[in-house]
PDB file of C-alpha atoms in Angstrom:
ATOM      1  CA  UNK A   1      88.478  84.445 101.926  1.00 40.00           C
ATOM      2  CA  UNK A   2      87.981  80.940 103.512  1.00 50.00           C
ATOM      3  CA  UNK A   3      89.528  78.275 101.394  1.00 63.00           C
ATOM      4  CA  UNK A   4      86.836  75.298 101.546  1.00 91.00           C
ATOM      5  CA  UNK A   5      88.190  71.437 103.302  1.00 96.00           C
ATOM      6  CA  UNK A   6      89.944  69.188 100.676  1.00 97.00           C
ATOM      7  CA  UNK A   7      88.854  65.916  99.348  1.00 98.00           C
ATOM      8  CA  UNK A   8      90.187  62.917 100.788  1.00 98.00           C
ATOM      9  CA  UNK A   9      90.482  59.858  98.504  1.00 98.00           C
ATOM     10  CA  UNK A  10      91.931  56.500  99.896  1.00 98.00           C
ATOM     11  CA  UNK A  11      93.072  54.192  97.466  1.00 97.00           C
ATOM     12  CA  UNK A  12      92.603  50.341  98.206  1.00 95.00           C
ATOM     13  CA  UNK A  13      92.333  48.194  95.727  1.00 91.00           C
ATOM     14  CA  UNK A  14      91.949  44.163  96.509  1.00 90.00           C
ATOM     15  CA  UNK A  15      94.996  43.173  94.718  1.00 82.00           C
ATOM     16  CA  UNK A  16      98.836  43.508  95.942  1.00 80.00           C
ATOM     17  CA  UNK A  17     101.775  41.783  94.557  1.00 77.00           C
ATOM     18  CA  UNK A  18     103.962  41.717  97.735  1.00 78.00           C
ATOM     19  CA  UNK A  19     101.122  41.266 100.408  1.00 89.00           C
ATOM     20  CA  UNK A  20      98.268  39.215  99.937  1.00 89.00           C
ATOM     21  CA  UNK A  21      94.989  41.420 100.213  1.00 93.00           C
ATOM     22  CA  UNK A  22      97.244  43.835 101.604  1.00 93.00           C
ATOM     23  CA  UNK A  23      94.382  46.737 102.387  1.00 96.00           C
ATOM     24  CA  UNK A  24      92.298  43.983 104.330  1.00 96.00           C
ATOM     25  CA  UNK A  25      94.865  43.048 106.326  1.00 96.00           C
ATOM     26  CA  UNK A  26      95.284  43.948 109.682  1.00 96.00           C
ATOM     27  CA  UNK A  27      97.237  45.705 112.163  1.00 96.00           C
ATOM     28  CA  UNK A  28      96.642  45.832 115.682  1.00 95.00           C
ATOM     29  CA  UNK A  29      93.193  44.274 114.939  1.00 95.00           C
ATOM     30  CA  UNK A  30      91.939  46.632 112.941  1.00 96.00           C
ATOM     31  CA  UNK A  31      92.312  46.509 108.543  1.00 97.00           C
ATOM     32  CA  UNK A  32      94.575  49.084 106.858  1.00 97.00           C
ATOM     33  CA  UNK A  33      91.921  50.537 104.965  1.00 98.00           C
ATOM     34  CA  UNK A  34      89.810  51.313 108.112  1.00 98.00           C
ATOM     35  CA  UNK A  35      93.208  52.554 110.166  1.00 97.00           C
ATOM     36  CA  UNK A  36      92.984  55.076 107.075  1.00 98.00           C
ATOM     37  CA  UNK A  37      89.636  56.389 107.156  1.00 98.00           C
ATOM     38  CA  UNK A  38      89.691  56.647 110.900  1.00 97.00           C
ATOM     39  CA  UNK A  39      92.797  59.000 110.702  1.00 97.00           C
ATOM     40  CA  UNK A  40      91.057  61.169 107.848  1.00 98.00           C
ATOM     41  CA  UNK A  41      88.060  61.262 109.894  1.00 98.00           C
ATOM     42  CA  UNK A  42      89.329  62.027 113.190  1.00 97.00           C
ATOM     43  CA  UNK A  43      91.575  64.911 111.398  1.00 98.00           C
ATOM     44  CA  UNK A  44      88.270  66.597 111.394  1.00 97.00           C
ATOM     45  CA  UNK A  45      89.943  68.390 107.819  1.00 97.00           C
ATOM     46  CA  UNK A  46      87.921  66.562 105.468  1.00 98.00           C
ATOM     47  CA  UNK A  47      84.996  67.587 103.605  1.00 97.00           C
ATOM     48  CA  UNK A  48      84.467  63.768 102.373  1.00 97.00           C
ATOM     49  CA  UNK A  49      86.230  60.369 102.472  1.00 98.00           C
ATOM     50  CA  UNK A  50      86.116  58.362  99.417  1.00 98.00           C
ATOM     51  CA  UNK A  51      87.823  54.967  99.329  1.00 98.00           C
ATOM     52  CA  UNK A  52      88.740  53.696  95.623  1.00 97.00           C
ATOM     53  CA  UNK A  53      87.997  49.929  94.963  1.00 96.00           C
ATOM     54  CA  UNK A  54      87.730  47.323  92.816  1.00 94.00           C
ATOM     55  CA  UNK A  55      86.928  44.864  95.976  1.00 94.00           C
ATOM     56  CA  UNK A  56      83.795  44.081  96.892  1.00 95.00           C
ATOM     57  CA  UNK A  57      84.910  43.377 100.546  1.00 96.00           C
ATOM     58  CA  UNK A  58      86.731  46.491 101.069  1.00 97.00           C
ATOM     59  CA  UNK A  59      83.766  48.296  99.741  1.00 97.00           C
ATOM     60  CA  UNK A  60      81.430  47.106 102.298  1.00 97.00           C
ATOM     61  CA  UNK A  61      83.929  47.423 104.995  1.00 98.00           C
ATOM     62  CA  UNK A  62      84.680  50.860 103.776  1.00 98.00           C
ATOM     63  CA  UNK A  63      80.736  52.120 103.663  1.00 98.00           C
ATOM     64  CA  UNK A  64      79.896  50.826 107.393  1.00 98.00           C
ATOM     65  CA  UNK A  65      82.911  52.731 108.211  1.00 97.00           C
ATOM     66  CA  UNK A  66      81.351  55.516 106.769  1.00 97.00           C
ATOM     67  CA  UNK A  67      83.252  56.233 104.002  1.00 98.00           C
ATOM     68  CA  UNK A  68      82.004  56.835 100.748  1.00 98.00           C
ATOM     69  CA  UNK A  69      82.979  53.897  97.862  1.00 98.00           C
ATOM     70  CA  UNK A  70      83.807  54.704  94.615  1.00 97.00           C
ATOM     71  CA  UNK A  71      84.034  51.440  92.393  1.00 95.00           C
ATOM     72  CA  UNK A  72      87.394  51.509  90.481  1.00 89.00           C
ATOM     73  CA  UNK A  73      87.380  49.947  86.766  1.00 84.00           C
ATOM     74  CA  UNK A  74      89.309  46.854  85.913  1.00 79.00           C
ATOM     75  CA  UNK A  75      92.170  49.177  84.140  1.00 79.00           C
ATOM     76  CA  UNK A  76      93.160  51.390  87.512  1.00 72.00           C
ATOM     77  CA  UNK A  77      93.318  48.128  89.569  1.00 74.00           C
ATOM     78  CA  UNK A  78      96.645  46.858  87.939  1.00 71.00           C
ATOM     79  CA  UNK A  79     100.198  46.536  89.768  1.00 73.00           C
ATOM     80  CA  UNK A  80     100.560  48.847  86.596  1.00 74.00           C
ATOM     81  CA  UNK A  81      98.301  51.306  87.421  1.00 76.00           C
ATOM     82  CA  UNK A  82      99.797  54.773  88.779  1.00 89.00           C
ATOM     83  CA  UNK A  83      98.196  56.651  91.724  1.00 90.00           C
ATOM     84  CA  UNK A  84      98.014  59.618  89.205  1.00 94.00           C
ATOM     85  CA  UNK A  85      95.327  57.807  87.318  1.00 93.00           C
ATOM     86  CA  UNK A  86      93.235  56.792  90.208  1.00 95.00           C
ATOM     87  CA  UNK A  87      92.871  60.168  91.139  1.00 96.00           C
ATOM     88  CA  UNK A  88      91.870  61.355  87.840  1.00 96.00           C
ATOM     89  CA  UNK A  89      89.607  58.378  87.657  1.00 95.00           C
ATOM     90  CA  UNK A  90      87.868  59.903  90.912  1.00 97.00           C
ATOM     91  CA  UNK A  91      87.920  63.563  90.219  1.00 97.00           C
ATOM     92  CA  UNK A  92      86.214  62.534  86.092  1.00 96.00           C
ATOM     93  CA  UNK A  93      84.151  60.836  88.008  1.00 95.00           C
ATOM     94  CA  UNK A  94      82.467  63.462  90.137  1.00 96.00           C
ATOM     95  CA  UNK A  95      83.271  66.447  87.824  1.00 96.00           C
ATOM     96  CA  UNK A  96      86.134  67.873  90.030  1.00 96.00           C
ATOM     97  CA  UNK A  97      87.871  71.264  88.645  1.00 96.00           C
ATOM     98  CA  UNK A  98      88.666  72.783  91.986  1.00 96.00           C
ATOM     99  CA  UNK A  99      89.559  73.142  95.401  1.00 97.00           C
ATOM    100  CA  UNK A 100      92.153  70.451  97.364  1.00 98.00           C
ATOM    101  CA  UNK A 101      92.132  66.919  97.758  1.00 98.00           C
ATOM    102  CA  UNK A 102      94.301  64.823 100.070  1.00 98.00           C
ATOM    103  CA  UNK A 103      95.141  60.700  98.874  1.00 98.00           C
ATOM    104  CA  UNK A 104      95.805  59.009 102.012  1.00 98.00           C
ATOM    105  CA  UNK A 105      97.261  55.726 101.378  1.00 97.00           C
ATOM    106  CA  UNK A 106      96.938  52.600 103.949  1.00 96.00           C
ATOM    107  CA  UNK A 107     100.418  51.254 103.703  1.00 95.00           C
ATOM    108  CA  UNK A 108     101.056  53.956 105.938  1.00 96.00           C
ATOM    109  CA  UNK A 109      99.151  51.972 109.169  1.00 96.00           C
ATOM    110  CA  UNK A 110     100.653  54.648 112.027  1.00 96.00           C
ATOM    111  CA  UNK A 111      98.971  57.895 110.194  1.00 96.00           C
ATOM    112  CA  UNK A 112      97.107  59.984 112.990  1.00 96.00           C
ATOM    113  CA  UNK A 113      94.487  62.458 112.031  1.00 97.00           C
ATOM    114  CA  UNK A 114      96.483  65.249 113.916  1.00 97.00           C
ATOM    115  CA  UNK A 115      99.145  64.740 110.794  1.00 97.00           C
ATOM    116  CA  UNK A 116      96.440  65.110 107.817  1.00 98.00           C
ATOM    117  CA  UNK A 117      94.939  67.841 109.439  1.00 98.00           C
ATOM    118  CA  UNK A 118      98.506  69.497 109.583  1.00 98.00           C
ATOM    119  CA  UNK A 119      98.710  68.335 106.166  1.00 98.00           C
ATOM    120  CA  UNK A 120      95.105  70.405 105.248  1.00 98.00           C
ATOM    121  CA  UNK A 121      96.352  73.563 106.498  1.00 97.00           C
ATOM    122  CA  UNK A 122      99.148  73.825 103.925  1.00 98.00           C
ATOM    123  CA  UNK A 123      96.852  73.973 101.706  1.00 97.00           C
ATOM    124  CA  UNK A 124      96.752  77.501 102.324  1.00 96.00           C
ATOM    125  CA  UNK A 125     100.007  78.335 101.180  1.00 97.00           C
ATOM    126  CA  UNK A 126     101.098  75.670  98.869  1.00 98.00           C
ATOM    127  CA  UNK A 127     100.736  73.671  95.467  1.00 98.00           C
ATOM    128  CA  UNK A 128     100.978  70.455  96.632  1.00 98.00           C
ATOM    129  CA  UNK A 129     102.236  68.741  99.869  1.00 98.00           C
ATOM    130  CA  UNK A 130     103.712  65.185 101.595  1.00 98.00           C
ATOM    131  CA  UNK A 131     104.259  63.706 104.667  1.00 98.00           C
ATOM    132  CA  UNK A 132     107.752  62.772 105.675  1.00 97.00           C
ATOM    133  CA  UNK A 133     110.556  61.822 108.030  1.00 94.00           C
ATOM    134  CA  UNK A 134     113.743  63.015 109.260  1.00 90.00           C
ATOM    135  CA  UNK A 135     116.441  61.097 107.167  1.00 83.00           C
ATOM    136  CA  UNK A 136     119.723  60.814 109.427  1.00 78.00           C
ATOM    137  CA  UNK A 137     121.701  58.193 107.046  1.00 79.00           C
ATOM    138  CA  UNK A 138     125.205  58.194 105.202  1.00 81.00           C
ATOM    139  CA  UNK A 139     123.742  57.994 101.719  1.00 84.00           C
ATOM    140  CA  UNK A 140     126.470  56.393  99.333  1.00 89.00           C
ATOM    141  CA  UNK A 141     125.826  55.939  95.422  1.00 91.00           C
ATOM    142  CA  UNK A 142     127.603  53.666  93.200  1.00 92.00           C
ATOM    143  CA  UNK A 143     129.763  54.544  90.364  1.00 91.00           C
ATOM    144  CA  UNK A 144     130.700  53.382  87.085  1.00 87.00           C
ATOM    145  CA  UNK A 145     133.813  51.612  88.539  1.00 84.00           C
ATOM    146  CA  UNK A 146     131.537  49.899  90.951  1.00 84.00           C
ATOM    147  CA  UNK A 147     132.933  51.327  93.706  1.00 93.00           C
ATOM    148  CA  UNK A 148     130.929  53.887  95.734  1.00 94.00           C
ATOM    149  CA  UNK A 149     131.091  57.743  96.749  1.00 92.00           C
ATOM    150  CA  UNK A 150     129.457  59.659  99.555  1.00 87.00           C
ATOM    151  CA  UNK A 151     126.359  61.638  98.760  1.00 84.00           C
ATOM    152  CA  UNK A 152     125.682  63.644 102.158  1.00 79.00           C
ATOM    153  CA  UNK A 153     128.603  63.585 104.160  1.00 79.00           C
ATOM    154  CA  UNK A 154     132.228  64.718 104.061  1.00 82.00           C
ATOM    155  CA  UNK A 155     134.353  61.109 104.255  1.00 84.00           C
ATOM    156  CA  UNK A 156     137.125  63.034 105.782  1.00 83.00           C
ATOM    157  CA  UNK A 157     134.555  64.439 108.517  1.00 82.00           C
ATOM    158  CA  UNK A 158     132.880  61.725 110.078  1.00 78.00           C
ATOM    159  CA  UNK A 159     130.016  63.173 112.101  1.00 74.00           C
ATOM    160  CA  UNK A 160     127.844  61.314 114.630  1.00 74.00           C
ATOM    161  CA  UNK A 161     124.305  60.255 113.480  1.00 68.00           C
ATOM    162  CA  UNK A 162     122.733  62.963 115.575  1.00 68.00           C
ATOM    163  CA  UNK A 163     125.003  65.580 113.955  1.00 70.00           C
ATOM    164  CA  UNK A 164     124.110  65.617 110.203  1.00 66.00           C
ATOM    165  CA  UNK A 165     122.223  68.268 108.988  1.00 65.00           C
ATOM    166  CA  UNK A 166     118.145  68.258 109.940  1.00 72.00           C
ATOM    167  CA  UNK A 167     117.807  68.774 105.778  1.00 78.00           C
ATOM    168  CA  UNK A 168     116.908  65.673 104.507  1.00 85.00           C
ATOM    169  CA  UNK A 169     113.707  63.888 104.522  1.00 92.00           C
ATOM    170  CA  UNK A 170     112.394  60.413 103.156  1.00 92.00           C
ATOM    171  CA  UNK A 171     108.805  60.384 101.693  1.00 94.00           C
ATOM    172  CA  UNK A 172     106.662  57.660 103.736  1.00 95.00           C
ATOM    173  CA  UNK A 173     104.289  57.277 101.596  1.00 94.00           C
ATOM    174  CA  UNK A 174     101.515  58.176 104.223  1.00 97.00           C
ATOM    175  CA  UNK A 175      99.327  61.183 102.710  1.00 98.00           C
ATOM    176  CA  UNK A 176     100.017  63.697  99.913  1.00 98.00           C
ATOM    177  CA  UNK A 177      97.959  66.947  98.884  1.00 98.00           C
ATOM    178  CA  UNK A 178      97.834  68.839  96.006  1.00 98.00           C
ATOM    179  CA  UNK A 179      95.817  71.851  94.476  1.00 98.00           C
ATOM    180  CA  UNK A 180      93.395  70.299  91.705  1.00 98.00           C
ATOM    181  CA  UNK A 181      93.555  72.667  89.351  1.00 97.00           C
ATOM    182  CA  UNK A 182      97.120  72.155  89.733  1.00 97.00           C
ATOM    183  CA  UNK A 183      96.606  68.611  89.293  1.00 98.00           C
ATOM    184  CA  UNK A 184      95.338  68.802  86.171  1.00 97.00           C
ATOM    185  CA  UNK A 185      97.651  70.808  84.737  1.00 97.00           C
ATOM    186  CA  UNK A 186     100.636  68.738  85.879  1.00 97.00           C
ATOM    187  CA  UNK A 187      98.923  65.645  85.660  1.00 95.00           C
ATOM    188  CA  UNK A 188     101.177  64.673  88.904  1.00 96.00           C
ATOM    189  CA  UNK A 189     101.154  64.997  92.723  1.00 96.00           C
ATOM    190  CA  UNK A 190     104.025  67.058  92.920  1.00 97.00           C
ATOM    191  CA  UNK A 191     104.172  70.531  91.173  1.00 97.00           C
ATOM    192  CA  UNK A 192     104.434  74.163  92.601  1.00 97.00           C
ATOM    193  CA  UNK A 193     105.761  74.861  95.636  1.00 97.00           C
ATOM    194  CA  UNK A 194     106.076  71.901  98.109  1.00 98.00           C
ATOM    195  CA  UNK A 195     105.338  71.702 101.389  1.00 98.00           C
ATOM    196  CA  UNK A 196     105.637  68.970 103.896  1.00 97.00           C
ATOM    197  CA  UNK A 197     104.709  67.191 107.351  1.00 98.00           C
ATOM    198  CA  UNK A 198     107.380  65.760 109.233  1.00 96.00           C
ATOM    199  CA  UNK A 199     106.086  62.890 110.861  1.00 95.00           C
ATOM    200  CA  UNK A 200     108.213  60.332 113.709  1.00 92.00           C
ATOM    201  CA  UNK A 201     110.048  58.086 111.837  1.00 90.00           C
ATOM    202  CA  UNK A 202     108.416  54.821 113.819  1.00 89.00           C
ATOM    203  CA  UNK A 203     105.131  56.428 112.925  1.00 92.00           C
ATOM    204  CA  UNK A 204     106.038  56.518 109.582  1.00 94.00           C
ATOM    205  CA  UNK A 205     106.307  52.911 109.263  1.00 92.00           C
ATOM    206  CA  UNK A 206     105.213  51.760 105.492  1.00 94.00           C
ATOM    207  CA  UNK A 207     103.949  47.965 104.563  1.00 94.00           C
ATOM    208  CA  UNK A 208     105.376  46.157 101.228  1.00 92.00           C
ATOM    209  CA  UNK A 209     106.166  43.094 102.511  1.00 93.00           C
ATOM    210  CA  UNK A 210     104.533  40.371 104.818  1.00 94.00           C
ATOM    211  CA  UNK A 211     107.979  41.335 107.051  1.00 95.00           C
ATOM    212  CA  UNK A 212     106.798  44.804 107.037  1.00 94.00           C
ATOM    213  CA  UNK A 213     103.205  43.638 108.410  1.00 94.00           C
ATOM    214  CA  UNK A 214     105.168  41.693 111.347  1.00 94.00           C
ATOM    215  CA  UNK A 215     106.677  44.326 112.611  1.00 93.00           C
ATOM    216  CA  UNK A 216     104.073  46.723 112.228  1.00 94.00           C
ATOM    217  CA  UNK A 217     102.469  44.509 114.244  1.00 94.00           C
ATOM    218  CA  UNK A 218     104.882  44.364 116.684  1.00 92.00           C
ATOM    219  CA  UNK A 219     104.975  48.294 116.592  1.00 90.00           C
ATOM    220  CA  UNK A 220     100.782  48.434 116.871  1.00 90.00           C
ATOM    221  CA  UNK A 221     100.643  48.330 120.747  1.00 82.00           C
ATOM    222  CA  UNK A 222     102.762  51.595 120.871  1.00 79.00           C
ATOM    223  CA  UNK A 223     100.619  53.305 118.703  1.00 76.00           C
ATOM    224  CA  UNK A 224      96.970  53.473 119.301  1.00 66.00           C
ATOM    225  CA  UNK A 225      95.051  53.987 116.259  1.00 57.00           C
ATOM    226  CA  UNK A 226      92.684  56.666 115.448  1.00 56.00           C
ATOM    227  CA  UNK A 227      88.652  56.062 116.065  1.00 46.00           C
TER     228      UNK A 227
END
């Protein structure tokens, strides 16, 4: 039996601690929230696209892009409010208890429609999933004695960076897939068998600071946004 297309939720509140009015800031001349809507739309894999926001300007821009808008209560719009609380509000408001949901975060501006389409496909075989990029890093952990110890490599056998086994990944914050029934049971975005979509590191750039925003605009000319 065919599995229906997932719903898409884009959380985009008006406030932000690290970057003022972050979801409306431009990367390559396009507001971050608009880039997310366009990526979701171009994926061809979403049953609907909804922007959850507390902000009039974000609501207006999102509606103009063809997204549905869910006005978010103040208690879900603070720095302390979790993404899970925003998901619950969306599901409860629309009386959704089954199917699949993909949450797309505007802070990963180079997310492509093809990445989201690949993530949507994982609903057939996984309970939840996320977008990642491969980690070719030498990780160290601080000890109680204020020294550090190797985490993912042998200090006595120094390998080249490209020789580190391709077995570890970094969450890029771009998008998350979840079975709705499983979300209600676990109250978290990760549960059961977790799948992943691997994205290139330069397309996994995540914006948390003004410096990140400046760098993203330098990269934008190399990453054409979905339209």
